[in-house]
Tab-separated table of C-alpha atoms in Angstrom:
chain	number	residue	atom	x	y	z
K	4	UNK	CA	-28.065	38.602	-20.178
K	5	UNK	CA	-29.892	38.956	-16.886
K	6	UNK	CA	-28.152	41.136	-14.363
K	7	UNK	CA	-28.346	41.840	-10.694
K	8	UNK	CA	-27.357	45.427	-9.923
K	9	UNK	CA	-25.703	46.324	-6.678
K	10	UNK	CA	-28.536	48.437	-5.418
K	11	UNK	CA	-29.033	49.098	-1.709
K	12	UNK	CA	-28.755	45.739	0.078
K	13	UNK	CA	-28.099	43.775	-3.113
K	14	UNK	CA	-24.458	43.114	-2.138
K	15	UNK	CA	-25.558	41.226	0.970
K	16	UNK	CA	-28.213	39.321	-0.954
K	17	UNK	CA	-25.775	38.297	-3.648
K	18	UNK	CA	-23.214	37.298	-1.035
K	19	UNK	CA	-25.780	34.963	0.527
K	20	UNK	CA	-26.734	33.582	-2.893
K	21	UNK	CA	-23.094	32.841	-3.720
K	22	UNK	CA	-22.699	31.095	-0.365
K	23	UNK	CA	-25.749	28.949	-1.110
K	24	UNK	CA	-24.453	28.152	-4.599
K	25	UNK	CA	-21.135	27.073	-3.087
K	26	UNK	CA	-22.966	24.679	-0.777
K	27	UNK	CA	-25.047	23.355	-3.681
K	28	UNK	CA	-21.851	22.603	-5.589
K	29	UNK	CA	-20.805	20.333	-2.736
K	30	UNK	CA	-23.431	17.785	-3.816
K	31	UNK	CA	-21.883	16.911	-7.223
K	32	UNK	CA	-18.440	16.923	-5.588
K	33	UNK	CA	-19.700	14.455	-2.975
K	34	UNK	CA	-21.140	12.264	-5.735
K	35	UNK	CA	-17.801	12.229	-7.538
K	36	UNK	CA	-16.028	11.368	-4.280
K	37	UNK	CA	-18.458	8.486	-3.727
K	38	UNK	CA	-17.861	7.316	-7.282
K	39	UNK	CA	-14.110	7.280	-6.650
K	40	UNK	CA	-14.722	5.020	-3.649
K	41	UNK	CA	-16.911	2.684	-5.691
K	42	UNK	CA	-14.292	2.423	-8.429
K	43	UNK	CA	-11.658	1.701	-5.788
K	44	UNK	CA	-13.784	-1.148	-4.447
K	45	UNK	CA	-14.241	-2.507	-7.954
K	46	UNK	CA	-10.505	-2.362	-8.499
K	47	UNK	CA	-9.922	-4.158	-5.177
K	48	UNK	CA	-12.284	-6.937	-6.296
K	49	UNK	CA	-10.377	-7.287	-9.564
K	50	UNK	CA	-7.101	-7.403	-7.638
K	51	UNK	CA	-8.544	-10.082	-5.352
K	52	UNK	CA	-9.294	-12.264	-8.352
K	53	UNK	CA	-5.767	-11.773	-9.675
K	54	UNK	CA	-4.276	-12.594	-6.263
K	55	UNK	CA	-6.365	-15.749	-5.880
K	56	UNK	CA	-5.310	-17.067	-9.270
K	57	UNK	CA	-1.668	-15.958	-9.266
K	58	UNK	CA	-0.793	-15.627	-5.599
K	59	UNK	CA	-1.101	-12.799	-3.083
K	60	UNK	CA	1.459	-11.407	-0.656
K	61	UNK	CA	4.067	-14.069	0.144
K	62	UNK	CA	6.007	-14.754	3.346
K	63	UNK	CA	8.857	-17.280	3.367
K	64	UNK	CA	10.840	-18.586	6.322
K	65	UNK	CA	13.937	-20.706	6.766
K	66	UNK	CA	13.935	-24.467	7.380
K	67	UNK	CA	13.096	-25.718	10.872
K	68	UNK	CA	13.895	-29.141	12.373
K	69	UNK	CA	10.999	-30.742	14.228
K	70	UNK	CA	11.628	-33.720	16.546
K	71	UNK	CA	8.880	-35.781	18.145
K	72	UNK	CA	8.625	-35.754	21.941
K	73	UNK	CA	7.119	-38.349	24.261
K	74	UNK	CA	6.252	-37.873	27.913
K	75	UNK	CA	5.879	-40.600	30.526
K	76	UNK	CA	2.291	-40.662	31.773
K	77	UNK	CA	0.611	-42.628	34.528
K	78	UNK	CA	-2.279	-44.798	33.327
K	79	UNK	CA	-4.920	-45.913	35.852
K	80	UNK	CA	-5.881	-49.411	34.659
K	81	UNK	CA	-8.500	-50.102	37.315
K	82	UNK	CA	-9.330	-50.281	41.040
K	83	UNK	CA	-6.761	-52.151	43.083
K	84	UNK	CA	-4.312	-52.455	40.201
K	85	UNK	CA	-0.909	-50.746	40.138
K	86	UNK	CA	-0.559	-47.614	38.027
K	87	UNK	CA	1.058	-48.325	34.673
K	88	UNK	CA	3.586	-45.948	33.112
K	89	UNK	CA	3.400	-45.353	29.355
K	90	UNK	CA	5.066	-43.033	26.880
K	91	UNK	CA	2.579	-40.721	25.165
K	92	UNK	CA	3.146	-38.228	22.364
K	93	UNK	CA	3.518	-34.532	23.211
K	94	UNK	CA	4.134	-31.310	21.291
K	95	UNK	CA	7.310	-31.711	19.220
K	96	UNK	CA	10.408	-29.658	19.812
K	97	UNK	CA	11.615	-27.248	17.134
K	98	UNK	CA	15.153	-26.222	16.305
K	99	UNK	CA	15.835	-23.051	14.313
K	100	UNK	CA	18.887	-22.875	12.013
K	101	UNK	CA	22.142	-21.331	13.141
K	102	UNK	CA	22.643	-19.463	9.859
K	103	UNK	CA	20.143	-18.523	7.155
K	104	UNK	CA	21.324	-16.893	3.940
K	105	UNK	CA	18.590	-15.962	1.451
K	106	UNK	CA	19.234	-14.809	-2.088
K	107	UNK	CA	16.110	-13.731	-4.009
K	108	UNK	CA	15.493	-12.329	-7.463
K	109	UNK	CA	12.056	-10.824	-8.042
K	110	UNK	CA	10.932	-10.370	-11.647
K	111	UNK	CA	7.800	-8.239	-11.933
K	112	UNK	CA	5.177	-8.396	-14.659
K	113	UNK	CA	1.910	-6.484	-15.105
K	114	UNK	CA	-1.385	-8.350	-15.451
K	115	UNK	CA	-4.643	-6.840	-16.700
K	116	UNK	CA	-8.145	-7.515	-15.426
K	117	UNK	CA	-10.634	-5.481	-17.462
K	118	UNK	CA	-9.397	-1.892	-17.424
K	119	UNK	CA	-7.243	-2.494	-14.347
K	120	UNK	CA	-3.544	-3.307	-14.297
K	121	UNK	CA	-1.735	-4.986	-11.391
K	122	UNK	CA	1.931	-5.875	-10.826
K	123	UNK	CA	2.636	-9.523	-10.037
K	124	UNK	CA	5.993	-11.185	-9.498
K	125	UNK	CA	7.862	-14.427	-9.895
K	126	UNK	CA	10.720	-14.853	-7.451
K	127	UNK	CA	13.535	-17.392	-7.481
K	128	UNK	CA	14.836	-17.943	-3.947
K	129	UNK	CA	17.902	-19.788	-2.673
K	130	UNK	CA	18.133	-20.592	1.049
K	131	UNK	CA	21.410	-21.908	2.452
K	132	UNK	CA	22.850	-22.356	5.927
K	133	UNK	CA	23.325	-24.911	8.666
K	134	UNK	CA	22.113	-26.226	11.978
K	135	UNK	CA	24.888	-25.912	14.581
K	136	UNK	CA	26.220	-29.159	16.145
K	137	UNK	CA	25.856	-27.821	19.671
K	138	UNK	CA	22.157	-27.037	19.342
K	139	UNK	CA	21.565	-30.322	17.479
K	140	UNK	CA	23.076	-32.273	20.354
K	141	UNK	CA	21.111	-30.203	22.856
K	142	UNK	CA	17.893	-31.043	21.031
K	143	UNK	CA	18.461	-34.750	20.382
K	144	UNK	CA	20.029	-35.542	23.758
K	145	UNK	CA	17.581	-33.560	25.875
K	146	UNK	CA	15.728	-36.605	27.237
K	147	UNK	CA	15.007	-37.188	30.933
K	148	UNK	CA	13.246	-39.881	32.891
K	149	UNK	CA	9.928	-38.145	32.215
K	150	UNK	CA	10.546	-36.806	28.697
K	151	UNK	CA	12.366	-38.304	25.741
K	152	UNK	CA	13.085	-37.297	22.172
K	153	UNK	CA	12.300	-39.617	19.288
K	154	UNK	CA	14.957	-38.856	16.626
K	155	UNK	CA	13.560	-41.356	14.134
K	156	UNK	CA	10.357	-39.297	13.992
K	157	UNK	CA	11.793	-35.963	12.977
K	158	UNK	CA	10.975	-33.651	10.069
K	159	UNK	CA	12.397	-30.708	8.168
K	160	UNK	CA	9.810	-27.966	7.601
K	161	UNK	CA	9.917	-24.818	5.517
K	162	UNK	CA	7.121	-22.325	6.394
K	163	UNK	CA	5.535	-20.234	3.659
K	164	UNK	CA	2.268	-18.440	2.961
K	165	UNK	CA	0.623	-21.132	0.850
K	166	UNK	CA	1.480	-24.071	-1.344
K	167	UNK	CA	-0.655	-22.767	-4.212
K	168	UNK	CA	1.908	-20.005	-4.885
K	169	UNK	CA	4.740	-22.525	-5.246
K	170	UNK	CA	5.896	-22.806	-8.859
K	171	UNK	CA	8.832	-25.206	-8.553
K	172	UNK	CA	11.261	-26.774	-6.085
K	173	UNK	CA	14.580	-27.165	-7.888
K	174	UNK	CA	16.543	-28.352	-4.832
K	175	UNK	CA	15.695	-29.448	-1.301
K	176	UNK	CA	18.835	-30.819	0.356
K	177	UNK	CA	19.854	-31.588	3.927
K	178	UNK	CA	23.445	-32.656	4.593
K	179	UNK	CA	23.923	-33.065	0.843
K	180	UNK	CA	21.037	-35.515	0.511
K	181	UNK	CA	18.237	-34.632	-1.916
K	182	UNK	CA	14.805	-34.765	-0.280
K	183	UNK	CA	11.299	-34.819	-1.691
K	184	UNK	CA	9.043	-32.409	0.261
K	185	UNK	CA	5.279	-32.747	0.679
K	186	UNK	CA	2.669	-30.377	2.012
K	187	UNK	CA	2.525	-29.827	5.746
K	188	UNK	CA	2.047	-27.281	8.519
K	189	UNK	CA	4.180	-25.380	11.006
K	190	UNK	CA	2.818	-23.105	13.732
K	191	UNK	CA	-0.406	-22.472	11.844
K	192	UNK	CA	1.397	-21.702	8.573
K	193	UNK	CA	1.609	-23.838	5.454
K	194	UNK	CA	4.943	-25.584	5.099
K	195	UNK	CA	6.979	-27.891	2.904
K	196	UNK	CA	7.466	-31.034	5.009
K	197	UNK	CA	10.024	-33.872	4.786
K	198	UNK	CA	10.019	-36.773	7.328
K	199	UNK	CA	13.523	-37.574	8.682
K	200	UNK	CA	15.268	-40.188	10.752
K	201	UNK	CA	17.961	-38.482	12.815
K	202	UNK	CA	18.751	-41.445	15.047
K	203	UNK	CA	22.126	-42.119	13.390
K	204	UNK	CA	23.007	-38.453	12.880
K	205	UNK	CA	26.521	-37.344	13.816
K	206	UNK	CA	25.820	-34.753	16.500
K	207	UNK	CA	29.394	-33.429	16.501
K	208	UNK	CA	29.242	-31.656	13.132
K	209	UNK	CA	27.056	-29.013	11.546
K	210	UNK	CA	24.051	-30.061	9.453
K	211	UNK	CA	24.001	-27.966	6.243
K	212	UNK	CA	20.992	-27.381	4.033
K	213	UNK	CA	20.287	-25.823	0.645
K	214	UNK	CA	16.878	-25.097	-0.854
K	215	UNK	CA	16.049	-23.559	-4.229
K	216	UNK	CA	12.465	-22.783	-5.183
K	217	UNK	CA	10.307	-20.426	-7.219
K	218	UNK	CA	7.240	-18.582	-5.907
K	219	UNK	CA	4.559	-16.524	-7.611
K	220	UNK	CA	2.893	-13.655	-5.800
K	221	UNK	CA	1.675	-10.090	-5.790
K	222	UNK	CA	1.561	-7.030	-3.557
K	223	UNK	CA	4.409	-7.989	-1.182
K	224	UNK	CA	7.268	-10.388	-0.451
K	225	UNK	CA	8.505	-10.896	3.113
K	226	UNK	CA	10.921	-13.188	4.950
K	227	UNK	CA	11.058	-14.670	8.449
K	228	UNK	CA	14.421	-14.233	10.266
K	229	UNK	CA	14.550	-17.745	11.728
K	230	UNK	CA	18.342	-18.035	11.829
K	231	UNK	CA	20.545	-17.011	14.718
K	232	UNK	CA	22.060	-14.911	11.965
K	233	UNK	CA	19.817	-14.164	8.970
K	234	UNK	CA	21.048	-12.412	5.847
K	235	UNK	CA	18.900	-11.534	2.832
K	236	UNK	CA	20.079	-10.216	-0.521
K	237	UNK	CA	17.258	-9.200	-2.832
K	238	UNK	CA	17.166	-7.901	-6.405
K	239	UNK	CA	14.031	-6.814	-8.216
K	240	UNK	CA	12.987	-5.265	-11.517
K	241	UNK	CA	10.309	-3.147	-9.763
K	242	UNK	CA	11.331	0.533	-9.483
K	243	UNK	CA	9.014	1.461	-6.573
K	244	UNK	CA	9.754	-0.631	-3.456
K	245	UNK	CA	8.092	0.110	-0.137
K	246	UNK	CA	10.223	-1.510	2.572
K	247	UNK	CA	8.165	-2.603	5.561
K	248	UNK	CA	7.989	-5.135	8.362
K	249	UNK	CA	9.962	-5.594	11.573
K	250	UNK	CA	13.355	-4.735	10.016
K	251	UNK	CA	14.478	-2.293	7.330
K	252	UNK	CA	17.305	-3.049	4.880
K	253	UNK	CA	20.797	-2.161	6.019
K	254	UNK	CA	22.110	-1.316	2.543
K	255	UNK	CA	19.322	-0.467	0.102
K	256	UNK	CA	20.442	0.703	-3.332
K	257	UNK	CA	18.464	3.690	-4.605
K	258	UNK	CA	15.757	2.430	-7.000
K	259	UNK	CA	16.174	3.176	-10.684
K	260	UNK	CA	14.004	2.565	-13.723
K	261	UNK	CA	15.543	-0.926	-13.968
K	262	UNK	CA	14.788	-1.914	-10.357
K	263	UNK	CA	16.518	-1.974	-6.976
K	264	UNK	CA	18.737	-4.024	-4.677
K	265	UNK	CA	18.475	-4.377	-0.914
K	266	UNK	CA	20.071	-6.380	1.878
K	267	UNK	CA	19.051	-7.248	5.422
K	268	UNK	CA	21.040	-8.642	8.343
K	269	UNK	CA	19.105	-9.785	11.420
K	270	UNK	CA	20.502	-11.370	14.592
K	271	UNK	CA	18.711	-13.893	16.735
K	272	UNK	CA	18.859	-11.342	19.545
K	273	UNK	CA	16.702	-9.022	17.415
K	274	UNK	CA	13.711	-11.382	17.411
K	275	UNK	CA	11.738	-12.832	20.329
K	276	UNK	CA	11.963	-16.465	19.205
K	277	UNK	CA	13.742	-19.253	21.150
K	278	UNK	CA	16.370	-21.223	19.263
K	279	UNK	CA	14.979	-24.464	20.698
K	280	UNK	CA	11.438	-24.700	22.002
K	281	UNK	CA	8.180	-26.575	21.994
K	282	UNK	CA	5.940	-26.129	18.987
K	283	UNK	CA	3.409	-24.264	21.146
K	284	UNK	CA	5.957	-21.505	21.753
K	285	UNK	CA	5.876	-20.578	18.049
K	286	UNK	CA	2.535	-19.212	16.887
K	287	UNK	CA	1.775	-17.844	13.444
K	288	UNK	CA	1.242	-14.401	14.999
K	289	UNK	CA	4.650	-14.529	16.702
K	290	UNK	CA	6.411	-15.631	13.549
K	291	UNK	CA	4.687	-13.127	11.252
K	292	UNK	CA	5.450	-10.288	13.680
K	293	UNK	CA	9.136	-10.738	12.811
K	294	UNK	CA	8.609	-10.691	9.019
K	295	UNK	CA	10.327	-8.084	6.861
K	296	UNK	CA	10.549	-7.314	3.159
K	297	UNK	CA	8.947	-4.972	0.642
K	298	UNK	CA	5.714	-4.141	-1.127
K	299	UNK	CA	5.204	-3.435	-4.819
K	300	UNK	CA	4.297	0.179	-4.284
K	301	UNK	CA	2.198	1.879	-6.956
K	302	UNK	CA	2.981	5.521	-6.140
K	303	UNK	CA	-0.085	7.782	-5.971
K	304	UNK	CA	-2.177	5.462	-8.141
K	305	UNK	CA	-5.154	6.828	-10.103
K	306	UNK	CA	-7.863	6.598	-7.455
K	307	UNK	CA	-5.712	7.888	-4.606
K	308	UNK	CA	-4.691	10.937	-6.657
K	309	UNK	CA	-8.236	11.568	-7.885
K	310	UNK	CA	-9.589	11.294	-4.353
K	311	UNK	CA	-7.017	13.788	-3.125
K	312	UNK	CA	-7.909	16.119	-5.999
K	313	UNK	CA	-11.637	15.949	-5.133
K	314	UNK	CA	-10.833	16.900	-1.544
K	315	UNK	CA	-9.566	20.220	-2.890
K	316	UNK	CA	-12.702	20.688	-5.022
K	317	UNK	CA	-14.704	22.782	-2.576
K	318	UNK	CA	-11.677	25.035	-2.066
K	319	UNK	CA	-11.405	25.637	-5.820
K	320	UNK	CA	-15.129	26.378	-6.129
K	321	UNK	CA	-15.115	28.773	-3.189
K	322	UNK	CA	-11.970	30.563	-4.351
K	323	UNK	CA	-13.294	30.853	-7.940
K	324	UNK	CA	-16.606	32.317	-6.731
K	325	UNK	CA	-14.751	34.696	-4.445
K	326	UNK	CA	-12.563	35.830	-7.347
K	327	UNK	CA	-15.635	36.453	-9.511
K	328	UNK	CA	-17.313	38.342	-6.689
K	329	UNK	CA	-14.240	40.530	-6.123
K	330	UNK	CA	-14.010	41.084	-9.892
K	331	UNK	CA	-17.592	42.339	-9.924
K	332	UNK	CA	-16.933	44.610	-6.960
K	333	UNK	CA	-13.825	46.123	-8.557
K	334	UNK	CA	-15.373	46.521	-12.003
K	335	UNK	CA	-18.269	48.824	-12.811
K	336	UNK	CA	-19.126	46.967	-16.021
K	337	UNK	CA	-19.059	43.310	-14.985
K	338	UNK	CA	-22.284	41.924	-13.548
K	339	UNK	CA	-22.714	38.138	-13.331
K	340	UNK	CA	-26.013	36.426	-12.617
K	341	UNK	CA	-26.155	33.761	-9.871
K	342	UNK	CA	-27.068	31.210	-12.554
K	343	UNK	CA	-23.752	31.943	-14.217
K	344	UNK	CA	-21.995	31.268	-10.931
K	345	UNK	CA	-23.849	27.956	-10.699
K	346	UNK	CA	-22.872	26.897	-14.210
K	347	UNK	CA	-19.226	27.690	-13.534
K	348	UNK	CA	-19.436	25.724	-10.265
K	349	UNK	CA	-20.919	22.710	-12.051
K	350	UNK	CA	-18.185	22.829	-14.665
K	351	UNK	CA	-15.583	22.840	-11.884
K	352	UNK	CA	-17.217	19.738	-10.363
K	353	UNK	CA	-17.399	18.053	-13.780
K	354	UNK	CA	-13.621	18.384	-14.047
K	355	UNK	CA	-13.170	15.690	-11.382
K	356	UNK	CA	-15.620	13.316	-13.055
K	357	UNK	CA	-13.829	13.796	-16.370
K	358	UNK	CA	-10.480	13.313	-14.641
K	359	UNK	CA	-11.584	9.998	-13.106
K	360	UNK	CA	-13.056	8.652	-16.341
K	361	UNK	CA	-10.003	9.549	-18.427
K	362	UNK	CA	-7.437	8.444	-15.829
K	363	UNK	CA	-8.721	4.868	-15.823
K	364	UNK	CA	-7.746	4.575	-19.485
K	365	UNK	CA	-4.989	7.111	-20.113
K	366	UNK	CA	-3.169	7.355	-16.816
K	367	UNK	CA	-3.412	10.200	-14.323
K	368	UNK	CA	-0.911	12.622	-15.852
K	369	UNK	CA	-2.399	12.716	-19.357
K	370	UNK	CA	-5.959	12.650	-18.018
K	371	UNK	CA	-5.256	15.602	-15.736
K	372	UNK	CA	-3.748	17.623	-18.599
K	373	UNK	CA	-6.732	16.967	-20.888
K	374	UNK	CA	-9.403	17.570	-18.232
K	375	UNK	CA	-7.762	20.791	-17.020
K	376	UNK	CA	-7.227	22.083	-20.566
K	377	UNK	CA	-10.847	21.591	-21.680
K	378	UNK	CA	-12.166	23.033	-18.409
K	379	UNK	CA	-9.996	26.154	-18.597
K	380	UNK	CA	-10.924	26.628	-22.257
K	381	UNK	CA	-14.646	26.251	-21.486
K	382	UNK	CA	-14.655	28.710	-18.580
K	383	UNK	CA	-12.483	31.188	-20.477
K	384	UNK	CA	-14.874	31.255	-23.443
K	385	UNK	CA	-17.920	31.345	-21.191
K	386	UNK	CA	-16.706	34.181	-18.978
K	387	UNK	CA	-15.475	36.178	-21.989
K	388	UNK	CA	-18.980	35.995	-23.464
K	389	UNK	CA	-20.788	36.583	-20.174
K	390	UNK	CA	-18.681	39.635	-19.332
K	391	UNK	CA	-18.367	40.765	-22.964
K	392	UNK	CA	-14.631	40.972	-22.425
K	393	UNK	CA	-12.000	38.647	-23.849
K	394	UNK	CA	-9.437	40.329	-21.622
K	395	UNK	CA	-11.431	39.333	-18.540
K	396	UNK	CA	-12.013	35.804	-19.836
K	397	UNK	CA	-8.335	35.318	-20.568
K	398	UNK	CA	-7.430	36.666	-17.121
K	399	UNK	CA	-9.765	34.126	-15.496
K	400	UNK	CA	-8.358	31.396	-17.746
K	401	UNK	CA	-4.813	32.285	-16.765
K	402	UNK	CA	-5.717	32.246	-13.075
K	403	UNK	CA	-7.374	28.814	-13.421
K	404	UNK	CA	-4.364	27.477	-15.323
K	405	UNK	CA	-2.074	28.576	-12.505
K	406	UNK	CA	-4.448	27.110	-9.911
K	407	UNK	CA	-4.670	23.708	-11.603
K	408	UNK	CA	-0.928	23.698	-12.134
K	409	UNK	CA	-0.481	24.274	-8.404
K	410	UNK	CA	-2.997	21.511	-7.637
K	411	UNK	CA	-1.074	19.092	-9.845
K	412	UNK	CA	2.133	19.893	-7.971
K	413	UNK	CA	0.317	19.195	-4.704
K	414	UNK	CA	-0.990	15.859	-5.965
K	415	UNK	CA	2.480	14.797	-7.129
K	416	UNK	CA	4.085	15.612	-3.801
K	417	UNK	CA	2.952	13.056	-1.232
K	418	UNK	CA	5.364	14.269	1.467
K	419	UNK	CA	4.717	18.012	1.054
K	420	UNK	CA	1.040	18.001	0.006
K	421	UNK	CA	-0.177	19.695	3.201
K	422	UNK	CA	2.523	22.367	3.073
K	423	UNK	CA	1.894	23.175	-0.585
K	424	UNK	CA	-1.882	23.208	-0.065
K	425	UNK	CA	-1.576	25.613	2.841
K	426	UNK	CA	0.724	27.885	0.818
K	427	UNK	CA	-1.744	27.843	-2.093
K	428	UNK	CA	-4.648	28.895	0.133
K	429	UNK	CA	-2.570	31.608	1.730
K	430	UNK	CA	-1.372	32.919	-1.658
K	431	UNK	CA	-4.927	33.140	-3.073
K	432	UNK	CA	-6.269	34.930	0.002
K	433	UNK	CA	-3.285	37.273	0.031
K	434	UNK	CA	-3.831	38.223	-3.618
K	435	UNK	CA	-7.548	38.847	-3.028
K	436	UNK	CA	-6.899	40.912	0.089
K	437	UNK	CA	-4.241	43.021	-1.588
K	438	UNK	CA	-6.359	43.514	-4.719
K	439	UNK	CA	-9.335	44.745	-2.675
K	440	UNK	CA	-7.481	46.574	0.105
K	441	UNK	CA	-8.615	50.003	-1.160
K	442	UNK	CA	-12.187	48.950	-1.839
K	443	UNK	CA	-14.907	50.569	0.260
K	444	UNK	CA	-17.125	47.513	0.737
K	445	UNK	CA	-19.729	49.524	2.624
K	446	UNK	CA	-19.939	51.947	-0.281
K	447	UNK	CA	-20.317	49.320	-3.031
K	448	UNK	CA	-23.731	49.681	-4.615
K	449	UNK	CA	-24.572	52.710	-2.521
K	450	UNK	CA	-24.820	50.858	0.805
K	451	UNK	CA	-23.249	53.848	2.587
K	452	UNK	CA	-25.952	56.223	1.414
K	453	UNK	CA	-28.138	57.962	3.964
């Protein structure tokens, strides 16, 4: 085995060589990091195909009454002729429901596209509530000499993300009458649309509704709080919800392996939407800004964990080289060649490639255990042979086992990753400093000789 003795000046030379080798090891680590990004993009493409065929993130609102509006306009029929007044169509007026109660059950399944797995859901939703008689009368009787409502040209609209995600409509009732919805539009969103004639409607009583439908989707499910009082009760078989949107649940039940429950209660005062207004006052951006619900969170999925692990790669290489260097300085027998440092550094970088390849098929936990075990075994055997000391090889193997165990704890802890990483760095440096506190660095290799 080739050696490099610590003759006069050799310590500085070897220090520079180790620094260069550390920088060279950054290249394979960067390649692995780039590969992680490429695999993430490939996974995103596969997810996009699943979402297009099954349904992506879904947003569902409550029913809205739309009533046609006409405005009196002056028509110039020609020179010298009197101006003629005609009624012309204008933007319809919308009425939001007084109460909106939503009950949803979300059953989650896992679909596979190649080697990738994605959660998708099928949700059965019941919407019930009423339009208040006071606001109905205010809408239908709001005509003036210049503006009039046209009750026989009204419609009931239910906004949702897209009609392609709709699986069934079991019930669509207004005032106890079954309706047959068709495709339509509301404020730039897709909608179920039913033409109505409200001319003979009794304005003195509430107008109840009940809608039951089934949607397919993936990634997220959200609701629009269109009622003056909106309540949502949701049950799901997914154990990892990520609540998001404009409002958080008021009584979430802690998720278990069998799923979770959550409830929301939103007042009309909590959202910046008028109860009665022209269609132009409700834009898709305004409506979606009030949406709330949950995402199907996949906690620390394979690529996110692998990427985080690679970010610690240079730290592990540097610390390992520093440990070897300190071991050489403290031992009179151990002398490692720079090429041996390089091979160890390459094996450390290969760990992340092996981790990524195995994790795509076996899951992160098992892949990490296998990759770490074979790496520690390889370096232990190699160092034991290079240093002609099984005791030294086993010591290095034990240190690497502890280091990769600490890294795994960091990767599992999303909330405390920075804290644990900082403590790990501090602990390693503290051990090295304490182990070499009595070492005369200037005297190593005779550098303090006259």
